[in-house]
Amino acid sequence: MKYGDKVGLYNDASQCIAEDVPIEALSPFYNPYMKDVLDLFKRTAFVNLSKLQSCLKEGKAGWETVIGQDECKMPWYGRDLPIVEHAEEIADRIRDKIGKFGDGEDSVVVMADTIIVKIPREVMGIFASRDPVYTWTMVALCQAIAEIFKIDPNTDLDGCNMLKAVVFGRYPQSITFSPGAPVSGFLKPSNVVDGLGAEYSGITVNHIVAMVNKRTMDGLALASILEEAAQWEMGNAVGWYERYNLLGYAYEGFNANNLVLDLVKENRAGMIMDVVHSTVRRAIEDKVIKVKKKFASGYKMYATDNYPLWNAYELAGTTAAVIVNCGAMRAGQAAPSVLAYINDGFTIETGGLPDPDGGRMEGVGIGFAFYTHSIYGGAGPGAYTFDHVILRGSGFIQPPIVAGMCLDSGTQLFSPEMTSSAFFKLRDMFPLLQNPLEKVAEAAEQIKGEIKKG
């Protein structure tokens, strides 16, 4: 155990589910549940056979709009094929082409009208990127359909071209695949991720909200698993910054010492600055900060010799403020504004202590509030990914934004139901995604004795 910090982890009913957990047990390098989640996200593709069948029948391909998806229609090239009826046969042929490179794990599973493909670990270990999730799945799918339905370039060249267009969209004419295409994955293709190491940040907020079925504390946990992994991949948690990140996500995402829910309950009838006052008071009681100077007016300046822990308290307070504010208005719209303006509250209340994430959260929050219709319209908070140029400046903003959207009651044009309907089903498809907060804590409890000092 490199650091001396230990925390208790609490569920959404404020019940302690793991005690005296070293913060290292909440690292993706140690926590087995976190490893399993990241492995699932990295290796899994989905084939929507109903979408594929309807697109082929209508001759619809290469669209680049999220809504509508109908600007490119070529019905004269359409092919009316009973693809859904042949789901098992298609899956078997994909398995023959991909599964033989694996370790015996069943790499292809049919669930209703969806084929789930997990690229073997050995394949992912050999290649430089994680793009086989798309490239191998797409090529194997096209070959399987061509074999079953006798689509041969010598006898049906137009059919081959149509199949390729439906599966690949305009690629490589366009570097992106069509939104809502028949083949998808948890993560974006690497060529469209904005920034080195930002793969796990590139997941749409509403997708995460849907995968946890709008459960707020589970949303915080899943978002923290993904964003913490992204920070490690970017290099932002290496060396000097390891403890800073481990503490931050422990308190913000995994409800360490029940701080988030304590602050929510205490301020359930309050406002953002009430949460700030409560957070500062709790930090004083826990000896995280102390009075450095008191002025004649009574105003106090505080100091800390444990900035990473003070930052973690601020992050918990910020998360609680988002929950209080968005919960009161039953809308996620306010989440970016809380991130933008709570920071000054912490600085003023403490007489100049650094605000959350050393000012990065405020900078990102202001830009995010601007682009989510507070001033300028881009899209609602739920439609963004955190590799976006506006958002990638702070690694701690994803969990509270997810929490805000979990509390939205349908006010958003870009709602989880509209942008991410398929992801609600994934929670049933993958039991691994159910109750992530509980499972992170259980895994941490199991391994805490194995984490040695030094």
Coordinates of C-alpha atoms in Angstrom, one line a residue:
M1 CA 0.0 0.0 0.0
K2 CA 1.8 3.1 -1.2
Y3 CA -0.6 5.6 0.4
G4 CA -2.1 5.6 3.9
D5 CA -5.5 6.7 2.8
K6 CA -8.4 4.3 3.7
V7 CA -12.1 4.9 3.1
G8 CA -15.4 3.3 3.7
L9 CA -17.7 2.8 0.7
Y10 CA -21.4 3.4 0.9
N11 CA -24.3 2.5 -1.3
D12 CA -27.3 4.7 -2.4
A13 CA -29.1 3.9 0.9
S14 CA -26.1 5.2 2.9
Q15 CA -25.2 1.7 4.1
C16 CA -21.5 0.8 4.4
I17 CA -20.6 -1.9 2.0
A18 CA -16.9 -1.9 2.4
E19 CA -14.7 -0.7 5.3
D20 CA -11.1 0.4 5.6
V21 CA -10.5 0.2 1.8
P22 CA -7.1 1.4 0.7
I23 CA -7.6 3.9 -2.2
E24 CA -5.4 1.7 -4.4
A25 CA -8.1 -0.9 -4.3
L26 CA -10.2 1.6 -6.4
S27 CA -7.6 1.7 -9.1
P28 CA -8.2 0.0 -12.5
F29 CA -4.8 -1.7 -12.0
Y30 CA -6.0 -3.6 -8.9
N31 CA -9.8 -3.7 -8.7
P32 CA -10.9 -6.8 -10.6
Y33 CA -14.4 -5.5 -11.3
M34 CA -13.1 -2.3 -12.8
K35 CA -10.8 -4.4 -15.0
D36 CA -13.8 -6.6 -16.2
V37 CA -15.8 -3.5 -17.1
L38 CA -13.0 -1.9 -19.0
D39 CA -12.4 -5.2 -20.8
L40 CA -16.0 -5.5 -21.8
F41 CA -16.1 -1.9 -23.1
K42 CA -12.8 -2.4 -25.1
R43 CA -13.6 -5.7 -26.8
T44 CA -17.3 -5.7 -27.5
A45 CA -19.3 -4.9 -30.7
F46 CA -23.0 -5.1 -31.4
V47 CA -24.8 -6.0 -34.6
N48 CA -28.4 -4.8 -34.8
L49 CA -29.8 -7.3 -37.3
S50 CA -33.2 -5.6 -37.5
K51 CA -31.6 -2.3 -38.5
L52 CA -29.3 -4.1 -41.0
Q53 CA -32.3 -5.9 -42.5
S54 CA -34.4 -2.7 -42.9
C55 CA -31.6 -0.6 -44.3
L56 CA -30.8 -3.3 -46.9
K57 CA -34.4 -3.5 -47.9
E58 CA -34.8 0.2 -48.3
G59 CA -31.4 0.8 -49.8
K60 CA -30.6 3.2 -47.0
A61 CA -27.0 3.8 -46.2
G62 CA -24.3 6.4 -45.6
W63 CA -26.4 8.8 -43.6
E64 CA -24.7 11.3 -41.3
T65 CA -27.6 12.7 -39.3
V66 CA -28.5 11.5 -35.8
I67 CA -32.2 12.2 -36.4
G68 CA -33.8 11.1 -39.6
Q69 CA -31.0 9.0 -41.0
D70 CA -32.6 9.0 -44.4
E71 CA -30.8 11.5 -46.6
C72 CA -29.2 8.7 -48.6
K73 CA -31.8 6.2 -50.1
M74 CA -31.2 4.0 -53.1
P75 CA -34.2 1.5 -53.1
W76 CA -33.3 0.3 -56.6
Y77 CA -30.2 -1.3 -55.0
G78 CA -32.2 -2.7 -52.0
R79 CA -32.1 -6.4 -51.1
D80 CA -35.0 -7.9 -49.2
L81 CA -33.2 -10.6 -47.1
P82 CA -34.6 -12.4 -44.0
I83 CA -31.5 -11.5 -42.0
V84 CA -33.1 -11.7 -38.5
E85 CA -34.4 -15.2 -39.3
H86 CA -30.9 -16.3 -39.9
A87 CA -29.4 -14.7 -36.8
E88 CA -28.0 -18.0 -35.5
E89 CA -26.4 -19.0 -38.8
I90 CA -24.9 -15.5 -39.2
A91 CA -23.5 -15.7 -35.6
D92 CA -22.0 -19.2 -36.3
R93 CA -20.2 -17.9 -39.4
I94 CA -18.8 -14.9 -37.5
R95 CA -17.7 -17.2 -34.7
D96 CA -15.9 -19.4 -37.2
K97 CA -13.9 -16.4 -38.6
I98 CA -13.2 -14.7 -35.3
G99 CA -13.5 -17.2 -32.4
K100 CA -10.7 -19.5 -33.6
F101 CA -8.1 -16.9 -32.5
G102 CA -9.5 -16.9 -28.9
D103 CA -8.9 -18.8 -25.7
G104 CA -12.2 -20.8 -25.7
E105 CA -14.4 -18.0 -24.6
D106 CA -17.7 -17.8 -26.5
S107 CA -16.9 -14.8 -28.6
V108 CA -20.3 -14.5 -30.3
V109 CA -23.8 -14.5 -28.7
V110 CA -27.2 -13.9 -30.1
M111 CA -29.7 -12.0 -27.9
A112 CA -33.0 -11.4 -29.7
D113 CA -32.2 -9.4 -32.8
T114 CA -28.7 -8.5 -31.7
I115 CA -25.4 -10.3 -32.2
I116 CA -22.9 -9.5 -29.5
V117 CA -19.3 -10.0 -30.6
K118 CA -16.3 -10.0 -28.2
I119 CA -13.0 -9.8 -30.0
P120 CA -10.6 -12.3 -28.5
R121 CA -8.0 -10.9 -26.0
E122 CA -5.1 -12.4 -28.0
V123 CA -6.3 -10.4 -31.1
M124 CA -6.5 -7.2 -29.1
G125 CA -3.1 -7.9 -27.6
I126 CA -1.4 -8.2 -31.0
F127 CA -2.8 -5.2 -32.7
A128 CA -1.8 -1.6 -32.1
S129 CA -5.3 -0.2 -31.7
R130 CA -8.7 -1.5 -30.5
D131 CA -10.2 -1.1 -33.9
P132 CA -10.7 -4.8 -34.5
V133 CA -14.0 -4.3 -32.6
Y134 CA -15.2 -2.6 -35.7
T135 CA -13.0 -3.9 -38.5
W136 CA -13.1 -7.6 -37.7
T137 CA -16.8 -7.5 -36.8
M138 CA -17.8 -5.6 -39.9
V139 CA -15.8 -7.7 -42.4
A140 CA -16.9 -11.0 -40.8
L141 CA -20.5 -9.9 -40.8
C142 CA -20.4 -8.9 -44.5
Q143 CA -18.8 -12.2 -45.4
A144 CA -21.3 -14.2 -43.4
I145 CA -24.3 -12.5 -45.1
A146 CA -22.7 -12.8 -48.5
E147 CA -22.1 -16.6 -48.0
I148 CA -25.6 -17.3 -46.7
F149 CA -27.5 -15.2 -49.2
K150 CA -25.2 -15.8 -52.2
I151 CA -24.2 -12.2 -52.7
D152 CA -21.3 -12.6 -55.0
P153 CA -19.4 -9.8 -56.7
N154 CA -19.4 -11.8 -60.0
T155 CA -23.2 -12.2 -60.0
D156 CA -24.5 -9.4 -57.8
L157 CA -22.0 -6.5 -57.7
D158 CA -24.7 -4.0 -56.7
G159 CA -25.7 -6.2 -53.8
C160 CA -22.1 -6.4 -52.5
N161 CA -21.8 -2.6 -52.8
M162 CA -25.1 -2.1 -51.0
L163 CA -24.1 -4.4 -48.2
K164 CA -20.8 -2.7 -47.7
A165 CA -22.5 0.7 -47.7
V166 CA -25.0 -0.3 -45.0
V167 CA -22.4 -1.8 -42.7
F168 CA -19.5 0.7 -43.3
G169 CA -21.5 3.8 -44.2
R170 CA -19.4 6.3 -46.2
Y171 CA -16.1 5.0 -44.9
P172 CA -13.5 5.6 -46.1
Q173 CA -14.9 8.6 -48.0
S174 CA -15.8 9.8 -44.5
I175 CA -13.7 8.9 -41.5
T176 CA -16.8 8.4 -39.3
F177 CA -19.4 5.6 -39.4
S178 CA -23.1 6.6 -39.6
P179 CA -24.6 7.4 -36.2
G180 CA -26.9 4.6 -35.2
A181 CA -25.3 2.2 -37.7
P182 CA -26.1 -1.5 -37.6
V183 CA -22.6 -2.2 -36.1
S184 CA -21.6 -0.3 -33.0
G185 CA -19.4 -0.6 -29.9
F186 CA -19.2 0.9 -26.4
L187 CA -16.2 3.0 -27.5
K188 CA -15.7 5.2 -30.6
P189 CA -13.4 4.1 -33.4
S190 CA -9.9 5.3 -32.5
N191 CA -9.7 7.6 -35.6
V192 CA -12.4 9.9 -34.3
V193 CA -11.4 10.1 -30.6
D194 CA -10.3 13.7 -29.9
G195 CA -7.0 13.5 -27.9
L196 CA -4.4 10.9 -26.9
G197 CA -5.7 8.3 -24.4
A198 CA -9.3 9.7 -24.4
E199 CA -11.0 6.4 -25.6
Y200 CA -12.9 5.8 -22.3
S201 CA -13.9 9.5 -22.2
G202 CA -15.5 9.2 -25.6
I203 CA -18.8 7.7 -24.5
T204 CA -21.9 9.7 -24.7
V205 CA -23.3 10.8 -21.3
N206 CA -26.7 9.5 -22.1
H207 CA -25.3 6.1 -23.0
I208 CA -23.9 5.8 -19.4
V209 CA -27.2 7.1 -18.0
A210 CA -29.1 4.4 -20.0
M211 CA -26.7 1.6 -19.0
V212 CA -27.4 2.3 -15.3
N213 CA -31.1 2.7 -15.9
K214 CA -31.0 6.3 -14.5
R215 CA -29.8 5.2 -11.1
T216 CA -27.8 8.2 -9.9
M217 CA -25.2 6.6 -7.6
D218 CA -24.6 3.8 -10.1
G219 CA -24.2 6.4 -12.8
L220 CA -21.5 8.1 -10.7
A221 CA -19.7 4.8 -10.2
L222 CA -19.7 3.7 -13.9
A223 CA -18.7 7.1 -15.1
S224 CA -15.9 7.2 -12.6
I225 CA -14.6 3.7 -13.7
L226 CA -14.4 4.9 -17.3
E227 CA -13.1 8.4 -16.6
E228 CA -10.5 7.2 -14.1
A229 CA -9.2 4.7 -16.7
A230 CA -9.1 7.5 -19.3
Q231 CA -7.0 9.7 -16.9
W232 CA -4.5 6.8 -16.5
E233 CA -4.3 6.3 -20.2
M234 CA -3.7 10.0 -20.9
G235 CA -0.9 10.0 -18.3
N236 CA -2.8 12.3 -16.0
A237 CA -2.7 9.9 -13.0
V238 CA 1.0 8.9 -13.3
G239 CA 3.5 9.6 -10.6
W240 CA 2.7 12.9 -8.7
Y241 CA -1.0 12.7 -9.6
E242 CA -1.9 9.2 -8.6
R243 CA -3.1 9.9 -5.1
Y244 CA -4.9 13.0 -6.4
N245 CA -6.9 11.0 -8.8
L246 CA -7.5 8.0 -6.6
L247 CA -8.9 10.2 -3.8
G248 CA -10.9 12.3 -6.2
Y249 CA -12.8 9.4 -7.8
A250 CA -13.2 7.6 -4.4
Y251 CA -15.1 10.5 -3.0
E252 CA -16.8 11.8 -6.1
G253 CA -17.7 8.5 -7.8
F254 CA -17.8 5.8 -5.1
N255 CA -19.3 7.7 -2.2
A256 CA -16.3 7.4 0.1
N257 CA -17.3 7.8 3.7
N258 CA -20.8 8.6 2.5
L259 CA -19.8 12.2 2.0
V260 CA -21.8 12.8 -1.2
L261 CA -25.1 11.5 0.3
D262 CA -24.5 13.2 3.7
L263 CA -24.2 16.5 1.9
V264 CA -27.3 15.8 -0.3
K265 CA -29.4 14.9 2.8
E266 CA -28.2 17.9 4.8
N267 CA -29.0 20.3 1.9
R268 CA -32.1 18.6 0.5
A269 CA -34.0 21.9 0.9
G270 CA -31.0 24.1 0.1
M271 CA -29.1 25.7 -2.7
I272 CA -25.6 25.4 -4.2
M273 CA -23.9 27.7 -1.7
D274 CA -25.5 25.7 1.2
V275 CA -23.7 22.7 -0.1
V276 CA -20.5 24.7 -0.2
H277 CA -20.9 25.7 3.4
S278 CA -21.6 22.1 4.5
T279 CA -18.6 20.8 2.6
V280 CA -16.3 23.4 4.2
R281 CA -17.7 22.7 7.6
R282 CA -17.2 18.9 7.1
A283 CA -13.6 19.5 6.0
I284 CA -12.9 21.5 9.1
E285 CA -14.4 18.8 11.3
D286 CA -12.3 16.2 9.6
K287 CA -9.2 18.3 9.9
V288 CA -8.7 18.5 6.2
I289 CA -8.4 22.3 6.3
K290 CA -7.7 24.7 9.2
V291 CA -7.9 28.4 9.8
K292 CA -4.7 30.2 8.7
K293 CA -5.8 33.8 9.4
K294 CA -8.8 35.5 10.8
F295 CA -9.7 39.1 10.0
A296 CA -11.3 41.7 12.2
S297 CA -14.5 41.3 10.2
G298 CA -14.6 37.6 11.2
Y299 CA -13.7 36.5 7.7
K300 CA -11.3 33.5 7.8
M301 CA -8.7 32.3 5.4
Y302 CA -8.0 28.5 5.4
A303 CA -5.0 26.4 4.6
T304 CA -4.4 22.7 4.0
D305 CA -1.4 20.5 4.0
N306 CA -3.4 17.8 2.2
Y307 CA -4.6 19.3 -1.1
P308 CA -5.5 16.0 -2.8
L309 CA -7.9 15.2 0.0
W310 CA -9.3 18.8 0.1
N311 CA -9.8 18.5 -3.7
A312 CA -11.7 15.2 -3.1
Y313 CA -14.0 16.9 -0.6
E314 CA -14.7 19.7 -3.1
L315 CA -15.5 17.1 -5.8
A316 CA -17.9 15.4 -3.4
G317 CA -19.5 18.8 -2.6
T318 CA -19.8 19.6 -6.3
T319 CA -21.4 16.3 -7.1
A320 CA -23.8 16.7 -4.2
A321 CA -24.7 20.2 -5.4
V322 CA -25.5 18.9 -8.9
I323 CA -27.7 16.2 -7.3
V324 CA -29.5 18.8 -5.1
N325 CA -30.0 21.3 -7.9
C326 CA -30.9 18.9 -10.7
G327 CA -33.0 16.8 -8.4
A328 CA -35.0 19.8 -7.2
M329 CA -35.8 21.0 -10.8
R330 CA -36.1 17.4 -12.1
A331 CA -33.9 18.4 -15.0
G332 CA -30.3 17.9 -16.1
Q333 CA -29.9 21.3 -17.8
A334 CA -28.4 22.9 -14.7
A335 CA -25.5 20.4 -14.2
P336 CA -22.9 22.3 -16.3
S337 CA -23.8 25.6 -14.6
V338 CA -23.2 24.1 -11.2
L339 CA -19.7 23.0 -12.4
A340 CA -19.1 26.5 -13.7
Y341 CA -20.0 28.6 -10.7
I342 CA -19.7 26.5 -7.6
N343 CA -15.9 26.9 -7.8
D344 CA -16.0 30.6 -6.9
G345 CA -18.1 29.6 -3.9
F346 CA -15.4 27.3 -2.6
T347 CA -12.6 29.9 -3.2
I348 CA -14.6 32.7 -1.4
E349 CA -15.7 30.5 1.5
T350 CA -12.2 29.3 2.2
G351 CA -10.3 32.6 1.6
G352 CA -8.5 31.4 -1.5
L353 CA -8.0 27.7 -1.3
P354 CA -7.8 26.1 -4.8
D355 CA -11.2 25.3 -6.3
P356 CA -12.1 21.8 -7.6
D357 CA -9.4 20.3 -9.8
G358 CA -7.3 23.4 -9.5
G359 CA -9.6 25.6 -11.6
R360 CA -9.9 23.2 -14.5
M361 CA -13.5 22.3 -13.5
E362 CA -14.5 25.9 -13.6
G363 CA -12.9 26.5 -17.0
V364 CA -14.6 23.4 -18.5
G365 CA -17.9 24.2 -16.7
I366 CA -18.1 27.7 -18.2
G367 CA -17.5 26.3 -21.7
F368 CA -19.9 23.5 -21.2
A369 CA -22.6 25.8 -19.9
F370 CA -22.1 28.0 -23.0
Y371 CA -22.4 25.1 -25.4
T372 CA -25.4 23.4 -23.7
H373 CA -27.9 26.2 -24.4
S374 CA -27.3 28.5 -21.4
I375 CA -26.0 31.1 -23.9
Y376 CA -25.2 29.3 -27.2
G377 CA -26.9 26.1 -28.5
G378 CA -25.0 23.0 -29.3
A379 CA -26.8 20.2 -27.6
G380 CA -28.1 19.2 -24.2
P381 CA -25.6 17.9 -21.5
G382 CA -26.5 14.3 -22.2
A383 CA -25.5 14.4 -25.9
Y384 CA -21.8 15.2 -25.3
T385 CA -18.8 12.9 -25.0
F386 CA -15.9 13.9 -22.8
D387 CA -13.2 13.7 -25.4
H388 CA -14.8 16.9 -26.8
V389 CA -12.4 19.8 -27.1
I390 CA -14.5 21.8 -24.7
L391 CA -14.7 19.1 -22.0
R392 CA -11.5 17.2 -21.9
G393 CA -9.8 19.9 -19.8
S394 CA -10.9 18.2 -16.5
G395 CA -11.3 14.5 -15.8
F396 CA -13.7 15.0 -12.9
I397 CA -16.7 16.5 -14.7
Q398 CA -18.1 13.3 -16.3
P399 CA -19.6 11.7 -13.1
P400 CA -21.6 14.8 -11.9
I401 CA -22.9 15.4 -15.4
V402 CA -24.1 11.8 -15.6
A403 CA -25.7 12.2 -12.2
G404 CA -27.5 15.3 -13.4
M405 CA -28.9 13.5 -16.4
C406 CA -29.9 10.5 -14.3
L407 CA -32.2 12.9 -12.4
D408 CA -33.7 14.4 -15.6
S409 CA -37.4 13.7 -15.9
G410 CA -37.7 14.0 -19.6
T411 CA -37.1 17.7 -20.1
Q412 CA -34.3 17.3 -22.6
L413 CA -34.6 17.3 -26.4
F414 CA -31.6 15.0 -26.4
S415 CA -32.9 12.6 -23.8
P416 CA -31.4 9.2 -23.0
E417 CA -34.5 7.6 -24.5
M418 CA -34.0 9.4 -27.8
T419 CA -30.2 9.1 -28.1
S420 CA -29.5 5.9 -26.3
S421 CA -32.5 3.6 -26.3
A422 CA -30.5 0.6 -27.2
F423 CA -28.2 1.1 -24.2
F424 CA -31.1 0.5 -21.8
K425 CA -31.1 -3.1 -23.0
L426 CA -27.4 -3.6 -22.3
R427 CA -28.0 -3.6 -18.6
D428 CA -30.1 -6.8 -19.1
M429 CA -27.7 -8.3 -21.6
F430 CA -24.7 -7.8 -19.3
P431 CA -25.2 -8.5 -15.6
L432 CA -21.8 -7.1 -15.1
L433 CA -23.2 -3.6 -15.6
Q434 CA -25.9 -4.0 -12.9
N435 CA -25.2 -2.3 -9.5
P436 CA -21.7 -1.1 -10.4
L437 CA -21.2 0.8 -7.1
E438 CA -21.9 -2.4 -5.1
K439 CA -19.6 -4.4 -7.3
V440 CA -16.7 -2.0 -7.1
A441 CA -17.0 -2.1 -3.3
E442 CA -17.2 -5.9 -3.2
A443 CA -14.2 -6.2 -5.4
A444 CA -12.2 -3.7 -3.3
E445 CA -13.2 -5.5 -0.1
Q446 CA -11.9 -8.8 -1.6
I447 CA -8.5 -7.5 -2.6
K448 CA -7.8 -4.9 0.1
G449 CA -5.6 -7.4 2.1
E450 CA -3.5 -8.1 -1.0
I451 CA -2.4 -4.5 -1.4
K452 CA 1.0 -4.3 0.3
K453 CA 2.7 -1.3 1.8
G454 CA 5.4 0.4 -0.1

